[in-house]
Short mmCIF file of C-alpha atoms (C1' of nucleotides) in Angstrom, two decimals:
data_model
loop_
_atom_site.label_atom_id
_atom_site.label_comp_id
_atom_site.label_asym_id
_atom_site.label_seq_id
_atom_site.Cartn_x
_atom_site.Cartn_y
_atom_site.Cartn_z
CA UNK A 1 36.48 27.56 -5.97
CA UNK A 2 37.01 29.27 -2.65
CA UNK A 3 35.31 27.88 0.40
CA UNK A 4 32.86 30.68 0.57
CA UNK A 5 31.90 30.61 -3.07
CA UNK A 6 28.61 30.61 -4.87
CA UNK A 7 26.32 27.71 -4.22
CA UNK A 8 22.97 26.83 -5.68
CA UNK A 9 20.47 25.56 -3.13
CA UNK A 10 17.41 23.63 -4.23
CA UNK A 11 14.57 24.99 -2.11
CA UNK A 12 11.23 23.24 -2.06
CA UNK A 13 9.71 25.52 0.53
CA UNK A 14 9.83 22.81 3.19
CA UNK A 15 11.78 22.88 6.44
CA UNK A 16 14.67 20.77 5.30
CA UNK A 17 15.77 22.74 2.30
CA UNK A 18 14.97 26.03 4.01
CA UNK A 19 17.26 25.28 6.90
CA UNK A 20 19.88 23.97 4.49
CA UNK A 21 19.90 27.32 2.73
CA UNK A 22 19.95 29.12 6.06
CA UNK A 23 22.94 27.15 7.31
CA UNK A 24 24.96 27.73 4.19
CA UNK A 25 24.13 31.39 4.28
CA UNK A 26 25.28 31.57 7.90
CA UNK A 27 28.48 29.80 6.96
CA UNK A 28 29.28 32.57 4.55
CA UNK A 29 28.43 30.95 1.26
CA UNK A 30 27.09 33.01 -1.54
CA UNK A 31 23.70 31.30 -1.65
CA UNK A 32 21.40 31.31 -4.65
CA UNK A 33 18.02 29.76 -3.98
CA UNK A 34 16.28 27.82 -6.71
CA UNK A 35 12.78 26.45 -6.64
CA UNK A 36 12.05 24.02 -9.41
CA UNK A 37 8.77 24.10 -11.18
CA UNK A 38 8.40 20.60 -12.52
CA UNK A 39 4.68 20.28 -12.72
CA UNK A 40 1.60 22.32 -13.32
CA UNK A 41 -1.37 21.31 -11.26
CA UNK A 42 -3.69 23.73 -12.95
CA UNK A 43 -3.34 22.01 -16.31
CA UNK A 44 -4.36 18.66 -14.89
CA UNK A 45 -7.48 19.55 -12.99
CA UNK A 46 -7.52 16.47 -10.80
CA UNK A 47 -7.78 18.67 -7.75
CA UNK A 48 -7.34 22.24 -6.72
CA UNK A 49 -5.47 21.17 -3.64
CA UNK A 50 -1.81 21.88 -4.07
CA UNK A 51 0.30 19.98 -1.62
CA UNK A 52 3.37 19.16 -3.62
CA UNK A 53 6.66 20.87 -4.12
CA UNK A 54 5.44 22.89 -7.08
CA UNK A 55 2.55 24.70 -5.52
CA UNK A 56 2.43 28.46 -5.40
CA UNK A 57 2.59 28.34 -1.63
CA UNK A 58 5.79 26.38 -1.70
CA UNK A 59 7.41 28.78 -4.12
CA UNK A 60 6.32 31.71 -2.00
CA UNK A 61 7.68 30.16 1.16
CA UNK A 62 11.04 29.62 -0.46
CA UNK A 63 11.11 33.14 -1.82
CA UNK A 64 10.10 34.62 1.51
CA UNK A 65 13.06 32.98 3.20
CA UNK A 66 15.43 34.18 0.50
CA UNK A 67 14.17 37.73 0.87
CA UNK A 68 14.49 37.55 4.65
CA UNK A 69 18.06 36.34 4.47
CA UNK A 70 18.91 38.54 1.55
CA UNK A 71 19.99 36.18 -1.18
CA UNK A 72 18.63 35.78 -4.70
CA UNK A 73 15.92 33.27 -5.48
CA UNK A 74 14.94 31.97 -8.88
CA UNK A 75 12.23 29.74 -10.21
CA UNK A 76 13.46 27.18 -12.66
CA UNK A 77 10.96 25.80 -15.11
CA UNK A 78 11.80 22.12 -15.56
CA UNK A 79 8.42 20.91 -16.69
CA UNK A 80 9.78 19.62 -19.99
CA UNK A 81 12.62 17.69 -18.40
CA UNK A 82 10.24 16.31 -15.82
CA UNK A 83 7.83 15.16 -18.48
CA UNK A 84 10.62 13.56 -20.45
CA UNK A 85 12.38 11.75 -17.62
CA UNK A 86 9.79 11.15 -14.95
CA UNK A 87 6.26 11.24 -16.31
CA UNK A 88 6.95 9.27 -19.46
CA UNK A 89 8.72 6.58 -17.48
CA UNK A 90 5.90 6.51 -14.96
CA UNK A 91 3.42 5.77 -17.71
CA UNK A 92 5.54 3.30 -19.63
CA UNK A 93 6.35 1.31 -16.52
CA UNK A 94 2.67 0.83 -15.82
CA UNK A 95 2.14 -0.14 -19.43
CA UNK A 96 4.71 -2.86 -18.87
CA UNK A 97 2.96 -4.09 -15.72
CA UNK A 98 5.75 -2.76 -13.54
CA UNK A 99 5.67 -0.39 -10.59
CA UNK A 100 7.50 2.87 -11.26
CA UNK A 101 9.80 4.61 -8.80
CA UNK A 102 9.48 8.25 -9.93
CA UNK A 103 11.36 9.86 -7.03
CA UNK A 104 14.57 8.13 -7.98
CA UNK A 105 14.42 9.37 -11.56
CA UNK A 106 13.41 12.82 -10.45
CA UNK A 107 16.43 13.05 -8.19
CA UNK A 108 18.84 11.76 -10.79
CA UNK A 109 17.65 13.73 -13.77
CA UNK A 110 15.79 16.73 -12.43
CA UNK A 111 17.08 17.68 -9.00
CA UNK A 112 20.64 16.98 -10.03
CA UNK A 113 21.36 16.89 -13.74
CA UNK A 114 19.02 19.68 -14.74
CA UNK A 115 19.87 21.72 -11.71
CA UNK A 116 23.58 21.37 -12.40
CA UNK A 117 23.06 22.77 -15.88
CA UNK A 118 21.52 25.78 -14.24
CA UNK A 119 24.41 25.90 -11.80
CA UNK A 120 26.82 26.09 -14.72
CA UNK A 121 24.91 29.00 -16.14
CA UNK A 122 25.05 30.80 -12.82
CA UNK A 123 28.70 30.00 -12.35
CA UNK A 124 28.10 27.82 -9.29
CA UNK A 125 30.37 24.87 -8.81
CA UNK A 126 28.22 23.27 -6.12
CA UNK A 127 24.59 22.59 -5.49
CA UNK A 128 23.06 21.76 -2.12
CA UNK A 129 19.83 20.09 -1.03
CA UNK A 130 18.07 19.36 2.23
CA UNK A 131 18.74 15.64 2.29
CA UNK A 132 19.87 13.94 5.46
CA UNK A 133 22.94 12.22 4.08
CA UNK A 134 26.70 12.55 3.70
CA UNK A 135 28.80 12.88 0.59
CA UNK A 136 32.12 11.13 0.99
CA UNK A 137 35.11 10.62 -1.19
CA UNK A 138 37.34 7.56 -1.44
CA UNK A 139 40.26 8.15 -3.78
CA UNK A 140 38.59 9.22 -7.01
CA UNK A 141 35.11 7.93 -6.12
CA UNK A 142 32.31 9.95 -4.58
CA UNK A 143 29.55 8.23 -2.68
CA UNK A 144 26.60 8.89 -0.43
CA UNK A 145 26.38 7.62 3.13
CA UNK A 146 23.32 7.47 5.31
CA UNK A 147 22.82 10.51 7.52
CA UNK A 148 22.96 10.42 11.27
CA UNK A 149 19.18 10.45 11.51
CA UNK A 150 18.55 6.87 10.43
CA UNK A 151 14.80 7.14 10.61
CA UNK A 152 14.93 10.03 8.16
CA UNK A 153 17.37 8.28 5.86
CA UNK A 154 16.73 9.19 2.24
CA UNK A 155 19.73 7.55 0.67
CA UNK A 156 17.49 4.97 -0.96
CA UNK A 157 16.20 7.49 -3.49
CA UNK A 158 19.65 8.90 -4.25
CA UNK A 159 21.40 5.89 -5.70
CA UNK A 160 21.06 7.15 -9.25
CA UNK A 161 23.33 10.19 -8.85
CA UNK A 162 26.34 10.04 -11.12
CA UNK A 163 29.91 10.63 -10.03
CA UNK A 164 29.73 13.95 -11.78
CA UNK A 165 26.64 14.94 -9.82
CA UNK A 166 28.01 13.68 -6.53
CA UNK A 167 31.27 15.54 -6.93
CA UNK A 168 29.38 18.82 -7.03
CA UNK A 169 26.92 18.21 -4.20
CA UNK A 170 26.74 19.37 -0.60
CA UNK A 171 24.34 18.14 2.07
CA UNK A 172 24.37 20.76 4.84
CA UNK A 173 21.98 18.74 7.01
CA UNK A 174 24.21 15.69 7.11
CA UNK A 175 25.05 15.70 10.81
CA UNK A 176 21.62 16.80 12.04
CA UNK A 177 18.40 15.06 12.93
CA UNK A 178 15.00 16.10 11.72
CA UNK A 179 14.13 17.27 15.24
CA UNK A 180 17.16 19.53 15.37
CA UNK A 181 16.36 21.02 11.99
CA UNK A 182 12.82 21.80 13.05
CA UNK A 183 14.13 23.49 16.17
CA UNK A 184 16.50 25.61 14.11
CA UNK A 185 13.64 26.76 11.95
CA UNK A 186 11.56 27.61 15.00
CA UNK A 187 14.42 29.40 16.71
CA UNK A 188 14.92 31.50 13.63
CA UNK A 189 11.30 32.46 13.60
CA UNK A 190 10.13 30.41 10.67
CA UNK A 191 7.25 28.80 12.50
CA UNK A 192 5.05 28.26 9.49
CA UNK A 193 7.76 26.44 7.60
CA UNK A 194 8.70 24.36 10.63
CA UNK A 195 5.17 23.20 11.15
CA UNK A 196 4.52 22.07 7.62
CA UNK A 197 3.52 18.46 7.39
CA UNK A 198 5.77 16.03 5.62
CA UNK A 199 5.16 15.61 1.98
CA UNK A 200 3.59 12.41 0.92
CA UNK A 201 1.98 10.86 -2.14
CA UNK A 202 3.50 11.22 -5.58
CA UNK A 203 4.25 14.90 -5.94
CA UNK A 204 2.61 15.24 -9.34
CA UNK A 205 -0.51 13.39 -8.23
CA UNK A 206 -1.64 15.35 -5.19
CA UNK A 207 -4.99 13.61 -4.92
CA UNK A 208 -3.14 10.30 -4.72
CA UNK A 209 -5.29 8.86 -7.47
CA UNK A 210 -2.64 7.63 -9.84
CA UNK A 211 -5.10 5.50 -11.77
CA UNK A 212 -7.07 8.66 -12.47
CA UNK A 213 -3.84 10.26 -13.60
CA UNK A 214 -3.13 7.40 -15.99
CA UNK A 215 -6.65 7.64 -17.34
CA UNK A 216 -6.11 11.26 -18.20
CA UNK A 217 -2.71 10.67 -19.74
CA UNK A 218 -3.17 7.40 -21.61
CA UNK A 219 -5.23 7.28 -24.77
CA UNK A 220 -7.88 4.57 -24.75
CA UNK A 221 -7.01 3.65 -21.18
CA UNK A 222 -9.77 1.06 -20.99
CA UNK A 223 -8.48 -0.75 -24.05
CA UNK A 224 -4.89 -0.64 -22.83
CA UNK A 225 -5.72 -1.84 -19.35
CA UNK A 226 -8.77 -4.08 -19.60
CA UNK A 227 -10.29 -6.06 -16.76
CA UNK A 228 -9.07 -9.59 -16.29
CA UNK A 229 -8.88 -12.48 -13.89
CA UNK A 230 -7.40 -12.98 -10.48
CA UNK A 231 -5.91 -16.45 -10.46
CA UNK A 232 -4.03 -18.58 -7.97
CA UNK A 233 -0.68 -20.15 -8.73
CA UNK A 234 -2.37 -23.07 -10.44
CA UNK A 235 -4.33 -20.83 -12.73
CA UNK A 236 -7.62 -21.28 -10.91
CA UNK A 237 -9.80 -18.21 -11.33
CA UNK A 238 -10.47 -16.43 -8.04
CA UNK A 239 -12.19 -13.30 -9.23
CA UNK A 240 -12.00 -10.27 -11.50
CA UNK A 241 -9.40 -7.52 -11.44
CA UNK A 242 -9.94 -3.95 -12.59
CA UNK A 243 -6.94 -3.59 -14.87
CA UNK A 244 -3.25 -4.24 -14.29
CA UNK A 245 -2.19 -0.73 -13.14
CA UNK A 246 -4.39 -1.07 -10.12
CA UNK A 247 -2.03 -3.60 -8.62
CA UNK A 248 1.51 -3.98 -7.46
CA UNK A 249 3.46 -6.90 -6.02
CA UNK A 250 2.71 -7.48 -2.35
CA UNK A 251 -0.52 -5.51 -2.43
CA UNK A 252 -3.24 -6.72 -0.11
CA UNK A 253 -5.81 -3.95 0.07
CA UNK A 254 -8.32 -3.43 -2.66
CA UNK A 255 -8.38 -6.97 -3.98
CA UNK A 256 -11.93 -7.32 -2.71
CA UNK A 257 -11.46 -11.00 -2.32
CA UNK A 258 -12.17 -12.93 0.88
CA UNK A 259 -10.15 -16.10 1.23
CA UNK A 260 -10.29 -16.51 4.97
CA UNK A 261 -6.62 -15.57 5.19
CA UNK A 262 -4.95 -12.47 3.76
CA UNK A 263 -4.18 -12.72 0.06
CA UNK A 264 -1.55 -10.70 -1.75
CA UNK A 265 -0.59 -9.88 -5.31
CA UNK A 266 2.19 -12.33 -6.10
CA UNK A 267 2.65 -11.73 -9.81
CA UNK A 268 1.31 -9.52 -12.58
CA UNK A 269 1.18 -11.21 -15.97
CA UNK A 270 1.00 -8.81 -18.85
CA UNK A 271 0.87 -11.55 -21.49
CA UNK A 272 -2.34 -13.07 -20.14
CA UNK A 273 -3.63 -9.98 -18.34
CA UNK A 274 -3.79 -11.99 -15.14
CA UNK A 275 -3.05 -11.00 -11.58
CA UNK A 276 -1.73 -13.95 -9.56
CA UNK A 277 -2.77 -14.01 -5.91
CA UNK A 278 -1.38 -16.06 -3.07
CA UNK A 279 -0.68 -16.20 0.63
CA UNK A 280 2.06 -14.24 2.34
CA UNK A 281 4.56 -17.08 2.01
CA UNK A 282 4.30 -16.98 -1.77
CA UNK A 283 5.82 -13.49 -1.82
CA UNK A 284 9.28 -14.54 -0.76
CA UNK A 285 12.16 -14.99 -3.14
CA UNK A 286 15.88 -15.25 -2.54
CA UNK A 287 17.34 -13.50 -5.54
CA UNK A 288 16.65 -10.76 -8.04
CA UNK A 289 18.27 -9.07 -11.02
CA UNK A 290 18.96 -5.39 -11.43
CA UNK A 291 19.17 -3.24 -14.53
CA UNK A 292 20.31 0.33 -15.02
CA UNK A 293 22.87 -0.08 -12.28
CA UNK A 294 24.77 2.94 -10.99
CA UNK A 295 27.74 2.59 -8.68
CA UNK A 296 28.88 4.95 -5.97
CA UNK A 297 31.67 3.81 -3.72
CA UNK A 298 33.50 1.40 -6.00
CA UNK A 299 34.04 1.51 -9.71
CA UNK A 300 32.96 -2.09 -10.05
CA UNK A 301 31.39 -4.98 -8.22
CA UNK A 302 33.49 -8.02 -7.43
CA UNK A 303 31.51 -11.22 -7.71
CA UNK A 304 30.38 -12.55 -4.36
CA UNK A 305 30.69 -9.17 -2.66
CA UNK A 306 28.84 -9.00 0.67
CA UNK A 307 26.42 -6.10 1.02
CA UNK A 308 23.18 -5.06 2.66
CA UNK A 309 20.37 -4.58 0.15
CA UNK A 310 17.29 -2.42 0.54
CA UNK A 311 14.51 -3.38 -1.79
CA UNK A 312 12.10 -0.58 -0.89
CA UNK A 313 12.21 2.78 0.82
CA UNK A 314 11.42 1.70 4.36
CA UNK A 315 13.39 -1.50 4.36
CA UNK A 316 15.94 -2.25 7.05
CA UNK A 317 17.82 -4.25 4.45
CA UNK A 318 18.85 -7.84 3.95
CA UNK A 319 22.34 -9.28 3.77
CA UNK A 320 23.15 -10.45 0.27
CA UNK A 321 25.89 -11.20 -2.23
CA UNK A 322 26.26 -9.46 -5.59
CA UNK A 323 27.26 -10.96 -8.91
CA UNK A 324 27.83 -9.36 -12.29
CA UNK A 325 25.45 -10.84 -14.80
CA UNK A 326 24.39 -9.87 -18.31
CA UNK A 327 25.55 -6.31 -17.89
CA UNK A 328 23.46 -5.98 -14.75
CA UNK A 329 23.74 -7.36 -11.27
CA UNK A 330 22.29 -10.42 -9.67
CA UNK A 331 21.47 -10.14 -5.98
CA UNK A 332 21.45 -13.34 -3.96
CA UNK A 333 19.94 -12.79 -0.53
CA UNK A 334 21.12 -14.66 2.54
CA UNK A 335 17.50 -14.86 3.66
CA UNK A 336 14.37 -14.72 1.48
CA UNK A 337 12.90 -11.26 0.94
CA UNK A 338 9.21 -10.47 0.61
CA UNK A 339 7.53 -8.79 -2.32
CA UNK A 340 10.41 -7.86 -4.56
CA UNK A 341 8.74 -5.58 -7.07
CA UNK A 342 9.85 -5.01 -10.66
CA UNK A 343 10.39 -1.32 -11.30
CA UNK A 344 11.33 -0.49 -7.74
CA UNK A 345 14.90 0.20 -6.71
CA UNK A 346 17.34 -2.03 -4.94
CA UNK A 347 20.16 -0.18 -3.20
CA UNK A 348 23.18 -1.92 -1.74
CA UNK A 349 25.22 -0.70 1.17
CA UNK A 350 28.44 -1.39 2.95
CA UNK A 351 27.76 -0.13 6.43
CA UNK A 352 26.32 3.33 5.90
CA UNK A 353 27.86 3.75 2.48
CA UNK A 354 26.02 3.32 -0.78
CA UNK A 355 27.81 0.89 -3.05
CA UNK A 356 25.25 1.39 -5.77
CA UNK A 357 21.75 0.61 -6.88
CA UNK A 358 19.59 -0.45 -9.75
CA UNK A 359 16.08 -1.11 -10.86
CA UNK A 360 14.55 -4.48 -10.17
CA UNK A 361 13.96 -6.28 -13.44
"C1'" U B 1 -42.79 -36.35 -7.56
"C1'" G B 2 -40.74 -39.48 -2.71
"C1'" U B 3 -36.78 -39.52 1.28
"C1'" C B 4 -32.69 -37.03 3.59
"C1'" C B 5 -29.39 -32.73 4.55
"C1'" C B 6 -28.47 -27.48 4.84
"C1'" A B 7 -29.83 -22.04 5.70
"C1'" U B 8 -25.80 -17.06 10.89
"C1'" G B 9 -22.60 -9.72 8.78
"C1'" G B 10 -20.28 -8.61 1.92
"C1'" U B 11 -17.64 -13.86 1.94
"C1'" G B 12 -16.25 -18.41 4.71
"C1'" U B 13 -17.48 -20.26 9.28
"C1'" A B 14 -18.40 -20.80 15.28
"C1'" A B 15 -21.84 -20.71 19.47
"C1'" C B 16 -24.37 -27.85 26.26
"C1'" G B 17 -31.79 -23.84 25.30
"C1'" G B 18 -28.91 -18.60 28.73
"C1'" U B 19 -24.82 -11.63 26.42
"C1'" A B 20 -24.27 -14.20 18.60
"C1'" G B 21 -17.85 -14.95 18.28
"C1'" C B 22 -13.67 -15.59 14.64
"C1'" A B 23 -11.11 -14.96 9.93
"C1'" C B 24 -11.15 -12.56 5.36
"C1'" A B 25 -13.23 -8.47 2.58
"C1'" C B 26 -14.93 -3.28 2.88
"C1'" G B 27 -14.36 1.79 5.45
"C1'" G B 28 -11.42 5.15 8.50
"C1'" G B 29 -6.75 6.37 10.96
"C1'" U B 30 -1.32 5.89 11.53
"C1'" U B 31 3.17 5.84 8.56
"C1'" U B 32 5.90 7.73 4.16
"C1'" U B 33 9.99 12.23 -0.86
"C1'" U B 34 7.18 6.35 -5.15
"C1'" G B 35 3.92 2.03 -5.26
"C1'" G B 36 3.10 -1.68 -1.54
"C1'" A B 37 3.40 -3.82 3.39
"C1'" G B 38 2.70 -3.29 8.71
"C1'" C B 39 0.02 -1.32 12.94
"C1'" C B 40 -4.73 0.77 15.23
"C1'" C B 41 -10.05 1.51 15.08
"C1'" A B 42 -14.94 0.93 13.28
"C1'" U B 43 -19.41 -0.81 10.50
"C1'" A B 44 -22.19 -5.00 9.65
"C1'" G B 45 -25.60 -11.04 10.69
"C1'" C B 46 -29.30 -15.57 13.14
"C1'" C B 47 -34.02 -17.08 5.50
"C1'" A B 48 -39.67 -15.99 6.65
"C1'" A B 49 -44.03 -16.84 9.65
"C1'" G B 50 -46.07 -19.29 13.63
"C1'" G B 51 -45.43 -22.40 18.14
"C1'" U B 52 -42.94 -24.72 22.88
"C1'" U B 53 -40.14 -22.22 26.96
"C1'" C B 54 -38.81 -17.65 32.27
"C1'" G B 55 -35.54 -17.58 28.00
"C1'" A B 56 -34.78 -20.07 20.97
"C1'" A B 57 -29.53 -19.22 16.17
"C1'" U B 58 -30.32 -23.81 18.89
"C1'" C B 59 -36.52 -27.67 19.93
"C1'" C B 60 -41.44 -28.27 16.84
"C1'" U B 61 -44.65 -26.93 12.38
"C1'" U B 62 -45.25 -24.66 7.75
"C1'" G B 63 -43.29 -21.82 3.84
"C1'" U B 64 -39.11 -20.18 0.77
"C1'" G B 65 -34.25 -21.06 -1.26
"C1'" G B 66 -30.08 -24.42 -2.12
"C1'" G B 67 -27.84 -29.48 -2.21
"C1'" A B 68 -27.71 -35.11 -2.09
"C1'" C B 69 -29.96 -39.60 -2.93
"C1'" A B 70 -34.46 -41.99 -5.44
"C1'" A B 71 -36.32 -43.23 -11.58
#
RNA sequence: UGUCCCAUGGUGUAACGGUAGCACACGGGUUUUUGGAGCCCAUAGCCAAGGUUCGAAUCCUUGUGGGACAA
């Protein structure tokens, strides 16, 4: 493919992806804008407020930019894929008393795999997104590195991308900071887009009430997730909980239990329908196991490898060693880490480079 | 039934007779491409009725509600 070939740009309607498309267009690429429709708010009347990436407003904003700059824009209906890969996992994880990490799956399967299928159809070799990160290549391996804007680093949610996906990806915002991108949007006259607030909450649950969402999606919710006991580590009953999906490891708020010192969710026991509570100290552990591992920079992990591991999105990371174990990876931290949560992702780095990641067992 | 002890926000507790404070919980905000954490702010109380005193959560009396001894 020539340098200035066709490229598919995923446009959410937000500043980041808008400027990404703009930059590529300026650089002479043959840009095709795509806005993915992964969810239908109207069919799940939790709220009329549409704040997520699939709202009409967002689609319109993306289209407006495409029209202004003069490149084609399509809407891609990925609701089925989204249901299959993201929603179903979201529900089953809660059923298993785990805490799902939908953004990671959405990136891997929707924003990349499904989008690349569309790219094939449109004869595009590359796709681009508005992430603040670098794609690098080391011999035959492709890997993501953190962007220059560390506070805006999104690499944590990108660990699941396959080599195939990575080899066809471009991140036009890699060298920029969020502030610079906003300025570019303003300077180009896209004030409305530049001033949009950051997205937050789970995109398919705009009212942020994910228990309400589960209630609507799970048959006989009350029977599946009955009330039960809060207990301490010795099994002493401390109070009543409202059903396992209301809790996640490390949670403090909403326990409605006054112990004189802060109490946190330390464990969630599906077998006995108990939520174990304890003090902050009880949250620390010094190792964890990962499943569904995907590797970026190296084709395999050598036992004892030194890395930095992030265990949640906003986590500065903890030095650790990796070991192959039972087809997954065991992470042994140099210092204890708080609230390691089953279902969340652990991503390991070497400097700014992603070595790989996996789901916490 | 006799003696003794206790009673303070939603919970657990402080306050020589001199402005009722703390922790936790709850609520709000901040933050964030997930959940959670963190940080900031706020609401809220002297069991009841009398009395002593310039002044009572504090001392006295009675009542009410708990608890411990006592047969």
